[in-house]
Every structure is written in structure tokens, then in C-alpha cells.
Amino acid sequence: MPTVGVKRDFLFKALGRTYTDEEFDELCFEFGLELDEITSEKEIISREQGDSKASGASDVILYKIDVPANRYDLLCLEGLVRGLQVFKNKLEPPRYRRVSPDSGGPQRLIITKETAAVRPHAVAAVLRNITFTQERYDSFIELQEKLHQNICRKRSLVAIGTHDLDTISGPFTYTAKAPGDICFRPLNQTKEYTATQLMSLYRTDSHLRHYLPIIEDKPVYPLIQDSNGTVLSMPPIINGDHSRIRLQTKNIFIECTATDLTKAKIVLDIIVTTFSEYCAQPFTVEQAQVVYPDGKTCIYPELAYRKEKLSAEFINKKVGISESTERIAQLLTRMCLLSQPTGVRDEIEVEIPPTRPDVIHACDIMEDAAIAYGFNNITRTTPPTYTVANQFPLNKLTELLRQDMAAAGFTEALNFALCSQEDIADKLGKKISQTRAIHISNPKTAEFQ
Amino acid sequence: MYNRLGGSSMADTGVVETLLQRIEKLDGGVDSLGVAASLGVDHQVIVGAVKSLQALGDVISAELRSSKHWELTEEGIEIAEQGSHEARVFNSILLEGLPQAELMKLSFGKIGFSKAMSNKWIRVDKSYEGGPRIFRTVESIEDQVREKLLLVKQGNAAQLDEKEKNELKKRKLLTEVTVKSYWITKGSSFSTTITKQEAELTPEMIATGSWKEKKFKPYNFEAMGVAPNCGHLHPLMKVRTQFRQIFLEMGFSEMPTNNFIESSFWNFDSLYQPQQHPARDQHDTFFLSDPALAHEFPLEYLERVKKVHSEGGYGSQGYKYDWKMEEAQKNILRTHTTAVSARMLYKLAQQEKFTPVKYFSIDRVFRNETLDATHLAEFHQIEGVVADKDLTLGHLMGVLHQFFTKLGITKLRFKPAYNPYTEPSMEVFSYHEGLKKWVEVGNSGVFRPEMLLPMGLPEDVSVIAWGLSLERPTMIKYGINNIRELVGHKVNLQMVYDSPICRLDS
């Protein structure tokens, strides 16, 4: 379960009220979150490195909240607040729109054929006239990190790059070049490095070294450049320092390169929907055009709203409640699934927003209805299933034998199934191939092979 | 010293009789220490005699007393004989003095030196030629320490006051010894002769009637008996038996789980868990190198599974990724018994006509996780499954309530959760009276249609399921904190010998 750390007071400010720890814990329980820990930066450092190192750190109370693994929209403070506010009926689910730029054409990202060998897909979008504060900026960076760890499977499936649009100029090219041909000044460095040098440089970096194997052995490395040849990033490793985002940045160009296109689209949608609330025109995202090697083009972000129809009876039956069609529509709307009765019998039309990629079947919608109703409000009933039980014959015999073996004076031992090669072959003077043991390819210790 | 079922030994009997005679003579009572001293025997012998008399009934009445007295320590004895360290230091210094270095070589030199200095019996001339030299400052001395110790040795410790005694105690020359002695007086059935008590009633005694004159040794019901040789069942298995009972009582049939090895197909793919899911990682699952791949699958079903993952269908959007056969073929050590449930449900779906079922299993699963006090690479999972038409979330809660009531748990709360193969999913919490908080006791959910429909189960059939681990409730019930003390070959077998019967509902 991913854990999101938020500053408690900021959270309460955004929610519009304060809660006691117990009240907030209760709210999390209802919604499906878990308030895992209440701590502060100081406490964390103190615990990990000792009190002396913690003396200058912040005392600000942090809530560590566990979020279900499939809710990418709740991975930062903004997402949590939005989810909870809509849940408590304090906010209407926002409506996200993709817009064209005020003047000129959309930003273009041209993919060349070389990328096919290493990281074929890319999507892009623009956040226009955004205003950052230190907290929003930190949250923006954190969200990317959380997405990288989760749905992006540690950047191997998708890698996110965000850039200050005012420092670069399109059209942008997404290509792949030999490591020796890549040279740029990466984030937080003062001089230029070739890609080969960067691989050595980051080998000792505690954060980045885990991502090196994703492209290390490939003949070409992915590279994104602008029309002047300025390097935006070398995914999935590091961005260029030139286009780094600052507090004052107003326009952001976001690119996601990937080996899985579906996930790239989801990731892009999540980032833009979450932070578009800080744009001058809230909840709008400026489109970008991606050009494929074969000339085809595609506009992103998708921001697709999908509609699905289901009946109130379906929900009532599956959950075990009996609510009216209107009421169910209201329950679903509280979960950010905007719903309306269509007027045809008990049919409801549900709109699934781009922030809910976890909803892929009507049963996901049904679960949300149940959560909004409150699991603990559902009446429990006994299934009328009549069955006659049978014991598995092997187990039945085992149970009988156990009893009598113990009565005969033997003590039952419970051993591990996993053992080492030494124990069953070498130490007994046998060849391992003669035993009919199965072998594990990835044991954690030599004890269990 | 304590007499066992036999009787007193020959030597003791003599002492016992003498003791009885003494008691008779001195009406007021005798002190065991005094008797020991006057008889010239070790005090413990008298104690033994007292105890054997006590076993005979009310022959004597012995009151336990403790008294303290002072004794010389070994060092104290040495000093009493040879004089205190400081006195010996003084006596070793002749008129012309003694080099300090030489003095320090003597066994009593160091301590004696500092004591003598503080008593102002000697002085040091540091600037003497050839090294510091010690001289007497007084003509003669009185070795008070030795004199005091001699007093104690002679038994006249009372002549010293508390302060002096404590000082000597600090120097480790005296110790206070607590002596337990008995004050012995006549009992209600006192006699100077001891009749041997009989330990057994023999047929002869009954036949001759001699039992009427004999005194019998009373049974000691407080004594620990000899433990009989017996076998033992392992506590984890005892708990397993109880859970099995509970399921059978609720009408659940046992699933055949006698296969630790499973293909990724049945363990993950058929459950609609995507191939890129982290649980299928090297870090969480044990993959086999030999035999590495499985080859037999129901091919039509496999195609439907492939489709629902990659394209969707059955009302689902699907995961939309490239589903690979090679991934599904990989053999693993199963990570949950839900793989067996999937096989059973598939089998159920192949039936001509659908019949509702209730299945359960309790068996071993394997996870390649980091090991710690509560996690092992292999553990046991308990799983229950109900498949019927039109089951609801309310029914799942009902079944869970019934199940947990049999464990003595009645207060339950449900929390929305996430599992790749169930939707809705609920974590089950119960209220722990001791910790005064809600703790998680299990996980549950309704299987996703993307899992059930490709198998061929009718659309109106719902399958509800729940699971928990076997180790956790066992550790709680038997008060074991470290799982390695419960399972495996490094377990202390005494734990198995001592574990009580398993009663889950109390």
C-alpha cells in the first residue's frame, strides 16, 4: 500500500475544518484509507539517525496515510482533499477540459523511429499559467515520485518529465541516440556530461542508481530535445537542468515516455487533473500533439470521460441494500463518479472521470456505491446456500493418523518445506539430482533453495 | 534432608531419638542450633531430624526462627591470626625505614600502606635518595582491628557496637549471617519412641488384623507425580484442526490443496491479476528453476483469460496490455490457496448444471518476503469460498460474522480495501479488549466478474471469499511473539510439549 505524507494543518486548511486524530482516523476508515502514522520530520530523523541529527528539523505534524494501490488519484494532498471533499458533499466533482492554446498551434512532440528499440511510447500536455507555492511545488514533485514508484513500476513502464516551457521552445523531438552522442548538463549539476559519464556518476547515487539498468545495456538511450537542441531529459534517468521547474514557473510542459502506452496515458491524466486546479483557468489542460514515426498524430491528454449505464437494481442486488435510483446516483456522485438517473426505469448513467482509471467494470462502480453507503451500514444476512460438507480424503486420513501417532507417544514436528541443497544432498552424501527436489530460481537466502 | 517415601536413615534415627530425649528433658523447648552444638553434629543433621519428625504427625512442634550473627570472612580470619594489614606494614618498617617499592611487593603492602598512612602510623619521605622511603612516626601501635576481630571470633560480637561492626563489614572482614534454626517443643502426640510409619497396607495386615495397631504415613497429595510418557501435537496443527472443525460445522467442503507448486496461470492470471503486478515480482514470489514451466492448460479457457486481460470483455475495459503466454507458464511456489479456489471454481463451471458450493482450505503458501519476527517465507493460509446465485455484500458480512463468532469474536467492522481479484474488497477488523483498539483479523471480497465469467460460470452467480493466516491467531492464542519459535526446525520442542489444548471460542 503506498503511503502519502501530508502536513496535517495544510490538509485541514484545504478541507475547510479541523479534525481530532480520532475523527480523521474514522473518516479514513469509512473512505478506505488508513491513517498509518502521526509524526513529524523531526521524529522521523530522530528515529532513523539519532536525536542529535534531528535538532534542526521541522516539528510540523505529518499524517502518513495509506492509500489503496489502485487509487492513483489519491497519491498527494490535492488528490486526497478532492476525494474527501467530494465524499463529504462539500465539493462538486470538478470537470476537466482539454483546451487549445490561445494562439498558435499546440506544442508538438515528434517521436523518431530510433525509440522503438528502447522506449517506444510518449505522451505530452501543457499546464498553462500555473501558480506554485512552496507546498504546491513540493507536492508536484512528490506526486511524480509516488507515481514512478507505483503504476510506473519504478520508472520501467513510464517515466515522467516536467519542464519550464518558457525556457525551451518546441517542436520537441523524442529520439534515441548512442550514449557517446548524448551530452548535456543534468539537473543539479554545474557542468555537462556525456550519457556514458552519467551512468558512472549515478552509480553511487542512492536514488538514481536503481534506474540505470533500465537503459544501461541498450545500444541507444532515449533523449528529448527542443528545437534548439537543448536537452529536456534523458528518460528514465534524469532531466536537464536548463528546463528545471522553479517556484516562479508559470507554464509547464509535461512528457511521459513509456513501454506501456495505456499506463502513460493514465499517468499523464492523473498529473494534469490533479494540478490543473492551480492554473489561471482552473481544471483546464492545454493540449499537445504527438507525432509518430509513421506520420500519424495524436492529441493528448486524453482526459476521457467514459459513460456507463447500469441499473439501480444491479447495485441494490449486489450490495444487499435497497435504495432508490436517485439516492444511488447521489451516492456515486460522492465518489467522484458523476451520475444521473436517465429516466428509463431505474437506469443510471455514470460518468467515469479520467481521475478514476481504476474503474474498469460495473463492479468497481458497485463497490463505490457501497463505500458511499457505508460498509458498516449494510445489513448482514445469512446466505441461504445449503450444502453438505465433505472432507478431503487425504486430510481426513491425516487427521486420524495424527491423533493415534500422538497417543502412541510421538511428538508432532512442523518443519519448513524449503531447505538447502546441503541439507538434503551434500551432507547426506547424495547427489542433488537423485533427490526429487524442485529448485527455486530466486531464493532470498541460501537456507531456502 | 526432606524425607521421601522410604523412612529415616540409620544415622538419623539415632539423632532423632536423642533429640526427642532432649526435648523431654527440657520442658520449655530446645533450640536446634544449641542441640547441634552440644551433640557436636552439623546443624543440618538436626534440621533433617526435625523434618522427619514432622512427617510423623504432631510428635513435635517446630517453630522456624531466624537469627543473625556475625562471622569472620576468610580475610577476617587471616587478619585475626596474623594481624591487620596496617599493623604488619608497621611491623615491617625497621628503624632505618623501608623503601616504598619494597613495601609494595609484600602481599599486605598496598592496603596496609594506605591504612597506616591514614592512621598516621607512618610517613613517606619522597625525596630520599634511592627512592621514596617509609618511616615510622610512632613508637608502637595498637592493632585494634585485630582485637575486634578476635572478639567476634570468640563469639563476643555483642561487645562491639553497630558502627564498628559495619566498618569491618565494609572492609569485608565481617559478614552478617542469617541462621535459620528451629525452636522445638513437644507436640500433642509426643513420645520418645518413634514408631516407624507404614507406607503400604498389605493383604497380610488386613488378614491378621494388625493394621489396627499400625501407624500409617499420610499421603502427600501436594507432591508432584511422575509425568507419564506421552506424545504431543504441534500447537499450530491443533489450531488448524479447530478451524477445520469450524468450516465443517458450517457446511464447507475441503478443497484438494496438496500441491505446493502452481503455474502462474492459475495463481495469478486466472484470478485477473495482471502480469505486471508487483506481487508477481522476483521480490515477492518464488519462481522455480526446475521444473521451470508448466505446459498443460485448458486452452479455450486460457484464450478467454488472455482476452479479458488484454482487451477486456464481459463488461470490462480490461487492463489493456500485452498478455504473454511465457509469463503464465512460469512455475512458482503458490502465493495463496486462492489458486486452488480458482481451479475448483473452473471445475464447477464445467458442470452441466450449476450447483451452489461452499469450499474451504487451510494449507501452506510461500512468499519471498523479508523475514522478521512475524513473517516467514512459508506460512499457512485459511480460506473460505461460497458460490451461489445472487449473493450480496450483506451475505459476505453475514458469513464472516458466523465464522468469527465461532472464534469467540463478535464485534466486527468492515473497511473498504483493494485486492486485484476482488471487488468490492473488505478488510475485517475486530475489537481487541486488551489493546482497546480495532485490529485486522482478515481480508475478504467478492470475486471480480473478469475472473468468473471467462470460466463459464453463469452471470447471476456471485462468489464471496475470505482469508486469514493460521499463524497469527495461533501466536496470539499461545502467547508466542516470534514466529520462528512456532514453526520450523529451530523450535524449542518444550513449547510443543507444554502447549495446552486449543479452545478457539474461549
Tab-separated table of C-alpha atoms in Angstrom, chain A residues 39-378:
chain	number	residue	atom	x	y	z
A	39	THR	CA	4.639	12.008	13.204
A	40	SER	CA	6.855	14.914	12.247
A	41	GLU	CA	10.026	15.318	10.224
A	42	LYS	CA	11.958	15.729	13.452
A	43	GLU	CA	10.624	12.462	14.828
A	44	ILE	CA	11.466	10.610	11.656
A	45	ILE	CA	15.063	11.797	11.600
A	46	SER	CA	15.364	11.176	15.295
A	47	ARG	CA	14.218	7.626	14.872
A	48	GLU	CA	16.424	6.856	11.907
A	49	GLN	CA	19.584	8.790	12.662
A	50	GLY	CA	19.508	9.752	16.292
A	51	ASP	CA	18.355	12.793	18.243
A	52	SER	CA	21.384	14.958	17.502
A	53	LYS	CA	20.778	14.957	13.747
A	54	ALA	CA	17.126	15.829	14.309
A	55	SER	CA	17.653	19.053	16.234
A	56	GLY	CA	17.165	21.456	13.316
A	57	ALA	CA	14.310	19.575	11.669
A	58	SER	CA	10.729	20.654	11.443
A	59	ASP	CA	8.158	19.929	14.138
A	60	VAL	CA	5.226	20.276	11.800
A	61	ILE	CA	2.807	17.397	12.299
A	62	LEU	CA	2.687	14.977	9.386
A	63	TYR	CA	-0.067	12.491	8.677
A	64	LYS	CA	1.082	9.352	6.940
A	65	ILE	CA	-1.901	7.979	5.089
A	66	ASP	CA	-2.045	4.547	3.431
A	67	VAL	CA	-3.780	4.662	0.088
A	68	PRO	CA	-5.145	1.635	-1.839
A	69	ALA	CA	-2.715	0.521	-4.504
A	70	ASN	CA	-5.122	1.166	-7.377
A	71	ARG	CA	-6.096	4.762	-6.484
A	72	TYR	CA	-3.519	6.812	-8.332
A	73	ASP	CA	-5.666	9.883	-7.899
A	74	LEU	CA	-5.144	9.904	-4.139
A	75	LEU	CA	-1.363	9.932	-4.114
A	76	CYS	CA	-0.911	13.539	-2.996
A	77	LEU	CA	-2.544	16.131	-0.788
A	78	GLU	CA	-4.527	17.697	-3.638
A	79	GLY	CA	-5.933	14.326	-4.670
A	80	LEU	CA	-6.822	13.325	-1.118
A	81	VAL	CA	-8.521	16.620	-0.441
A	82	ARG	CA	-10.515	16.425	-3.637
A	83	GLY	CA	-11.582	12.858	-2.903
A	84	LEU	CA	-12.561	13.594	0.686
A	85	GLN	CA	-14.345	16.876	-0.075
A	86	VAL	CA	-16.499	15.280	-2.743
A	87	PHE	CA	-17.130	12.341	-0.401
A	88	LYS	CA	-18.368	14.697	2.306
A	89	ASN	CA	-20.545	16.555	-0.198
A	90	LYS	CA	-18.529	19.733	0.286
A	91	LEU	CA	-17.460	19.939	-3.323
A	92	GLU	CA	-18.818	19.021	-6.711
A	93	PRO	CA	-16.571	16.690	-8.704
A	94	PRO	CA	-14.554	19.048	-10.924
A	95	ARG	CA	-14.948	18.964	-14.674
A	96	TYR	CA	-11.652	18.727	-16.522
A	97	ARG	CA	-11.330	20.158	-20.009
A	98	ARG	CA	-8.718	19.888	-22.662
A	99	VAL	CA	-8.297	23.219	-24.416
A	100	SER	CA	-6.450	24.524	-27.427
A	101	PRO	CA	-3.738	27.107	-26.919
A	102	ASP	CA	-4.849	30.761	-27.015
A	103	SER	CA	-2.626	31.439	-30.006
A	104	GLY	CA	-0.648	29.319	-32.381
A	105	GLY	CA	-0.789	25.572	-32.616
A	106	PRO	CA	-0.340	23.036	-29.880
A	107	GLN	CA	3.127	22.068	-28.625
A	108	ARG	CA	4.412	19.182	-30.698
A	109	LEU	CA	6.402	16.129	-29.606
A	110	ILE	CA	7.869	14.266	-32.558
A	111	ILE	CA	8.826	10.649	-31.963
A	112	THR	CA	11.554	9.205	-34.176
A	113	LYS	CA	11.869	5.560	-35.129
A	114	GLU	CA	15.015	5.011	-33.040
A	115	THR	CA	12.972	4.982	-29.867
A	116	ALA	CA	11.248	1.772	-30.894
A	117	ALA	CA	14.308	-0.188	-29.789
A	118	VAL	CA	14.278	1.110	-26.255
A	119	ARG	CA	11.186	3.044	-25.176
A	120	PRO	CA	8.655	3.475	-27.959
A	121	HIS	CA	5.778	5.468	-26.488
A	122	ALA	CA	5.372	9.063	-25.397
A	123	VAL	CA	2.541	11.416	-24.442
A	124	ALA	CA	2.579	15.106	-23.538
A	125	ALA	CA	0.487	18.008	-22.259
A	126	VAL	CA	0.816	21.607	-21.055
A	127	LEU	CA	-0.324	23.288	-17.836
A	128	ARG	CA	-0.778	26.961	-18.631
A	129	ASN	CA	-0.449	29.907	-16.198
A	130	ILE	CA	0.022	27.851	-13.116
A	131	THR	CA	0.860	29.366	-9.730
A	132	PHE	CA	3.106	27.457	-7.366
A	133	THR	CA	3.727	27.972	-3.675
A	134	GLN	CA	6.437	26.024	-1.913
A	135	GLU	CA	3.891	23.452	-0.727
A	136	ARG	CA	2.306	23.022	-4.143
A	137	TYR	CA	5.718	22.680	-5.711
A	138	ASP	CA	6.779	20.027	-3.179
A	139	SER	CA	3.512	18.198	-3.740
A	140	PHE	CA	4.025	18.315	-7.521
A	141	ILE	CA	7.449	16.711	-7.208
A	142	GLU	CA	6.177	14.165	-4.657
A	143	LEU	CA	3.309	13.058	-6.871
A	144	GLN	CA	5.691	12.280	-9.702
A	145	GLU	CA	7.831	10.262	-7.356
A	146	LYS	CA	4.853	8.306	-5.996
A	147	LEU	CA	3.579	7.569	-9.495
A	148	HIS	CA	7.062	6.465	-10.500
A	149	GLN	CA	7.148	4.027	-7.608
A	150	ASN	CA	3.691	2.628	-8.193
A	151	ILE	CA	1.968	2.469	-11.537
A	152	CYS	CA	5.217	3.230	-13.380
A	153	ARG	CA	6.813	0.217	-11.701
A	154	LYS	CA	9.918	2.155	-10.680
A	155	ARG	CA	10.106	4.069	-13.945
A	156	SER	CA	10.447	0.923	-16.007
A	157	LEU	CA	6.973	1.208	-17.525
A	158	VAL	CA	6.590	5.002	-17.570
A	159	ALA	CA	8.900	7.901	-16.780
A	160	ILE	CA	7.644	11.432	-16.155
A	161	GLY	CA	9.470	14.607	-17.068
A	162	THR	CA	8.218	18.110	-16.261
A	163	HIS	CA	9.791	21.226	-17.749
A	164	ASP	CA	9.548	25.007	-17.615
A	165	LEU	CA	8.026	25.744	-21.022
A	166	ASP	CA	9.319	29.309	-21.049
A	167	THR	CA	12.944	28.128	-21.059
A	168	ILE	CA	12.540	25.891	-24.089
A	169	SER	CA	10.901	26.044	-27.471
A	170	GLY	CA	9.073	23.430	-29.457
A	171	PRO	CA	8.640	21.443	-31.523
A	172	PHE	CA	10.259	18.809	-29.296
A	173	THR	CA	11.900	15.662	-30.541
A	174	TYR	CA	11.822	12.343	-28.746
A	175	THR	CA	14.585	10.195	-30.142
A	176	ALA	CA	17.247	7.725	-29.062
A	177	LYS	CA	20.987	8.211	-29.508
A	178	ALA	CA	24.150	6.311	-28.745
A	179	PRO	CA	25.386	7.120	-25.247
A	180	GLY	CA	28.525	8.745	-26.535
A	181	ASP	CA	26.489	11.159	-28.657
A	182	ILE	CA	24.484	12.485	-25.739
A	183	CYS	CA	25.932	15.400	-23.819
A	184	PHE	CA	24.114	17.832	-21.519
A	185	ARG	CA	24.045	19.431	-18.086
A	186	PRO	CA	21.773	17.335	-15.903
A	187	LEU	CA	19.639	18.572	-13.020
A	188	ASN	CA	21.621	19.936	-10.062
A	189	GLN	CA	24.976	19.685	-11.803
A	190	THR	CA	27.269	22.509	-12.874
A	191	LYS	CA	28.880	21.016	-15.952
A	192	GLU	CA	27.996	18.905	-18.951
A	193	TYR	CA	28.334	15.138	-19.042
A	194	THR	CA	28.020	12.520	-21.744
A	195	ALA	CA	25.497	9.792	-21.131
A	196	THR	CA	28.292	7.286	-20.549
A	197	GLN	CA	29.759	9.546	-17.877
A	198	LEU	CA	26.367	9.951	-16.283
A	199	MET	CA	25.984	6.208	-15.950
A	200	SER	CA	29.180	6.125	-13.876
A	201	LEU	CA	28.280	9.270	-11.988
A	202	TYR	CA	24.929	7.978	-10.851
A	203	ARG	CA	26.140	4.504	-9.987
A	204	THR	CA	26.760	5.719	-6.444
A	205	ASP	CA	23.673	7.882	-6.207
A	206	SER	CA	21.369	6.194	-3.705
A	207	HIS	CA	18.258	7.349	-5.531
A	208	LEU	CA	19.114	7.117	-9.222
A	209	ARG	CA	21.271	4.022	-9.395
A	210	HIS	CA	18.224	1.751	-9.342
A	211	TYR	CA	17.028	3.124	-12.674
A	212	LEU	CA	20.282	2.755	-14.589
A	213	PRO	CA	19.681	-0.898	-15.576
A	214	ILE	CA	16.531	0.073	-17.482
A	215	ILE	CA	18.557	1.543	-20.357
A	216	GLU	CA	22.186	0.823	-19.493
A	217	ASP	CA	22.764	-2.067	-21.838
A	218	LYS	CA	20.785	-0.740	-24.763
A	219	PRO	CA	22.598	0.440	-27.903
A	220	VAL	CA	20.765	3.751	-27.792
A	221	TYR	CA	19.436	5.845	-24.905
A	222	PRO	CA	16.169	7.833	-25.038
A	223	LEU	CA	16.538	11.602	-25.364
A	224	ILE	CA	14.141	14.558	-25.548
A	225	GLN	CA	15.364	17.803	-27.063
A	226	ASP	CA	13.793	21.071	-28.095
A	227	SER	CA	14.144	22.774	-31.484
A	228	ASN	CA	17.475	24.325	-30.390
A	229	GLY	CA	18.949	21.025	-29.394
A	230	THR	CA	18.624	21.789	-25.659
A	231	VAL	CA	18.186	18.574	-23.794
A	232	LEU	CA	14.982	18.382	-21.783
A	233	SER	CA	15.626	14.937	-20.400
A	234	MET	CA	17.184	11.527	-20.817
A	235	PRO	CA	14.356	9.282	-19.645
A	236	PRO	CA	14.061	7.458	-17.340
A	237	ILE	CA	17.180	8.693	-15.591
A	238	ILE	CA	17.367	12.441	-15.262
A	239	ASN	CA	16.088	15.751	-16.595
A	240	GLY	CA	18.220	18.539	-17.918
A	241	ASP	CA	18.986	21.424	-15.594
A	242	HIS	CA	18.123	24.034	-18.207
A	243	SER	CA	14.401	23.377	-18.201
A	244	ARG	CA	14.013	22.748	-14.478
A	245	ILE	CA	10.824	23.852	-12.789
A	246	ARG	CA	11.101	26.641	-10.247
A	247	LEU	CA	8.645	28.258	-7.835
A	248	GLN	CA	8.139	31.036	-10.316
A	249	THR	CA	7.471	28.748	-13.276
A	250	LYS	CA	4.215	29.646	-14.997
A	251	ASN	CA	3.931	27.214	-17.869
A	252	ILE	CA	4.760	23.551	-17.651
A	253	PHE	CA	5.452	21.081	-20.432
A	254	ILE	CA	4.877	17.518	-19.259
A	255	GLU	CA	6.133	14.486	-21.147
A	256	CYS	CA	5.795	10.810	-20.254
A	257	THR	CA	7.838	8.224	-22.099
A	258	ALA	CA	6.882	4.600	-21.746
A	259	THR	CA	6.985	0.958	-22.673
A	260	ASP	CA	3.267	0.699	-21.834
A	261	LEU	CA	1.113	3.267	-23.608
A	262	THR	CA	-2.036	2.706	-21.553
A	263	LYS	CA	-0.194	3.439	-18.347
A	264	ALA	CA	1.498	6.502	-19.821
A	265	LYS	CA	-1.895	7.955	-20.672
A	266	ILE	CA	-3.200	7.264	-17.183
A	267	VAL	CA	-0.158	8.849	-15.563
A	268	LEU	CA	-0.442	11.968	-17.699
A	269	ASP	CA	-4.132	12.297	-16.919
A	270	ILE	CA	-3.516	11.960	-13.198
A	271	ILE	CA	-0.851	14.652	-13.095
A	272	VAL	CA	-2.718	17.191	-15.141
A	273	THR	CA	-6.062	16.679	-13.458
A	274	THR	CA	-4.517	16.980	-10.003
A	275	PHE	CA	-2.572	20.169	-10.607
A	276	SER	CA	-4.759	21.943	-13.107
A	277	GLU	CA	-6.654	23.387	-10.166
A	278	TYR	CA	-3.771	25.833	-9.750
A	279	CYS	CA	-3.949	27.122	-13.326
A	280	ALA	CA	-5.338	30.578	-14.077
A	281	GLN	CA	-8.254	28.775	-15.736
A	282	PRO	CA	-8.765	26.030	-13.171
A	283	PHE	CA	-9.262	22.448	-14.389
A	284	THR	CA	-8.180	23.217	-17.934
A	285	VAL	CA	-5.256	21.498	-19.608
A	286	GLU	CA	-3.693	22.700	-22.810
A	287	GLN	CA	-3.338	20.007	-25.411
A	288	ALA	CA	-0.154	18.820	-27.036
A	289	GLN	CA	0.265	16.878	-30.242
A	290	VAL	CA	2.374	13.730	-30.532
A	291	VAL	CA	3.667	12.813	-33.987
A	292	TYR	CA	4.556	9.172	-34.580
A	293	PRO	CA	7.375	7.929	-36.802
A	294	ASP	CA	4.854	6.900	-39.432
A	295	GLY	CA	3.374	10.389	-39.567
A	296	LYS	CA	0.223	9.672	-37.579
A	297	THR	CA	-0.660	12.238	-34.926
A	298	CYS	CA	-2.477	12.088	-31.647
A	299	ILE	CA	-3.702	14.777	-29.261
A	300	TYR	CA	-3.044	14.441	-25.549
A	301	PRO	CA	-4.008	14.395	-22.713
A	302	GLU	CA	-6.911	12.090	-23.386
A	303	LEU	CA	-8.928	13.269	-20.353
A	304	ALA	CA	-11.519	10.794	-21.460
A	305	TYR	CA	-14.824	10.746	-19.690
A	306	ARG	CA	-16.359	7.348	-20.120
A	307	LYS	CA	-20.036	6.719	-19.694
A	308	GLU	CA	-21.503	3.527	-18.435
A	309	LYS	CA	-25.118	2.597	-17.836
A	310	LEU	CA	-26.298	0.347	-15.107
A	311	SER	CA	-29.439	-0.252	-13.139
A	312	ALA	CA	-30.144	0.648	-9.565
A	313	GLU	CA	-31.359	-2.907	-9.165
A	314	PHE	CA	-27.887	-4.212	-10.072
A	315	ILE	CA	-26.319	-2.174	-7.327
A	316	ASN	CA	-29.006	-2.950	-4.783
A	317	LYS	CA	-28.806	-6.650	-5.507
A	318	LYS	CA	-25.059	-6.938	-5.450
A	319	VAL	CA	-24.573	-4.944	-2.293
A	320	GLY	CA	-27.605	-6.121	-0.382
A	321	ILE	CA	-29.297	-2.779	0.125
A	322	SER	CA	-32.416	-1.251	-1.308
A	323	GLU	CA	-32.041	2.353	-2.276
A	324	SER	CA	-33.899	4.480	-4.752
A	325	THR	CA	-32.414	5.293	-8.141
A	326	GLU	CA	-31.895	8.958	-7.205
A	327	ARG	CA	-30.210	8.057	-3.970
A	328	ILE	CA	-27.803	5.700	-5.684
A	329	ALA	CA	-26.938	8.364	-8.232
A	330	GLN	CA	-26.172	10.680	-5.326
A	331	LEU	CA	-24.003	8.061	-3.612
A	332	LEU	CA	-21.964	7.554	-6.759
A	333	THR	CA	-21.527	11.265	-7.320
A	334	ARG	CA	-19.978	11.462	-3.864
A	335	MET	CA	-17.253	9.135	-5.078
A	336	CYS	CA	-16.386	11.429	-7.990
A	337	LEU	CA	-18.494	9.307	-10.346
A	338	LEU	CA	-20.963	11.863	-11.552
A	339	SER	CA	-24.292	10.072	-12.013
A	340	GLN	CA	-27.804	10.831	-13.164
A	341	PRO	CA	-30.913	8.700	-13.416
A	342	THR	CA	-31.723	8.538	-17.113
A	343	GLY	CA	-35.453	8.346	-16.559
A	344	VAL	CA	-35.692	4.940	-18.215
A	345	ARG	CA	-36.889	2.625	-15.445
A	346	ASP	CA	-34.156	2.502	-12.813
A	347	GLU	CA	-31.286	3.116	-15.167
A	348	ILE	CA	-28.432	5.343	-14.080
A	349	GLU	CA	-25.845	6.841	-16.335
A	350	VAL	CA	-22.451	7.005	-14.650
A	351	GLU	CA	-19.668	9.179	-15.897
A	352	ILE	CA	-16.235	7.869	-15.105
A	353	PRO	CA	-13.701	10.701	-14.988
A	354	PRO	CA	-10.059	10.482	-16.064
A	355	THR	CA	-9.073	10.523	-12.389
A	356	ARG	CA	-10.578	7.065	-11.880
A	357	PRO	CA	-8.653	4.686	-14.150
A	358	ASP	CA	-9.259	2.026	-11.511
A	359	VAL	CA	-12.896	1.734	-12.584
A	360	ILE	CA	-12.897	-0.836	-15.342
A	361	HIS	CA	-16.083	-2.764	-14.723
A	362	ALA	CA	-19.518	-2.189	-13.325
A	363	CYS	CA	-18.425	-3.999	-10.163
A	364	ASP	CA	-15.978	-1.160	-9.438
A	365	ILE	CA	-18.876	1.248	-9.603
A	366	MET	CA	-20.871	-1.015	-7.343
A	367	GLU	CA	-18.098	-1.027	-4.770
A	368	ASP	CA	-18.014	2.762	-4.741
A	369	ALA	CA	-21.740	2.868	-4.160
A	370	ALA	CA	-21.254	0.534	-1.212
A	371	ILE	CA	-18.445	2.674	0.221
A	372	ALA	CA	-20.557	5.811	-0.052
A	373	TYR	CA	-23.431	3.979	1.642
A	374	GLY	CA	-21.024	2.853	4.334
A	375	PHE	CA	-19.996	-0.777	4.571
A	376	ASN	CA	-20.948	-0.916	8.201
A	377	ASN	CA	-24.447	0.323	7.430
A	378	ILE	CA	-25.225	-2.698	5.304
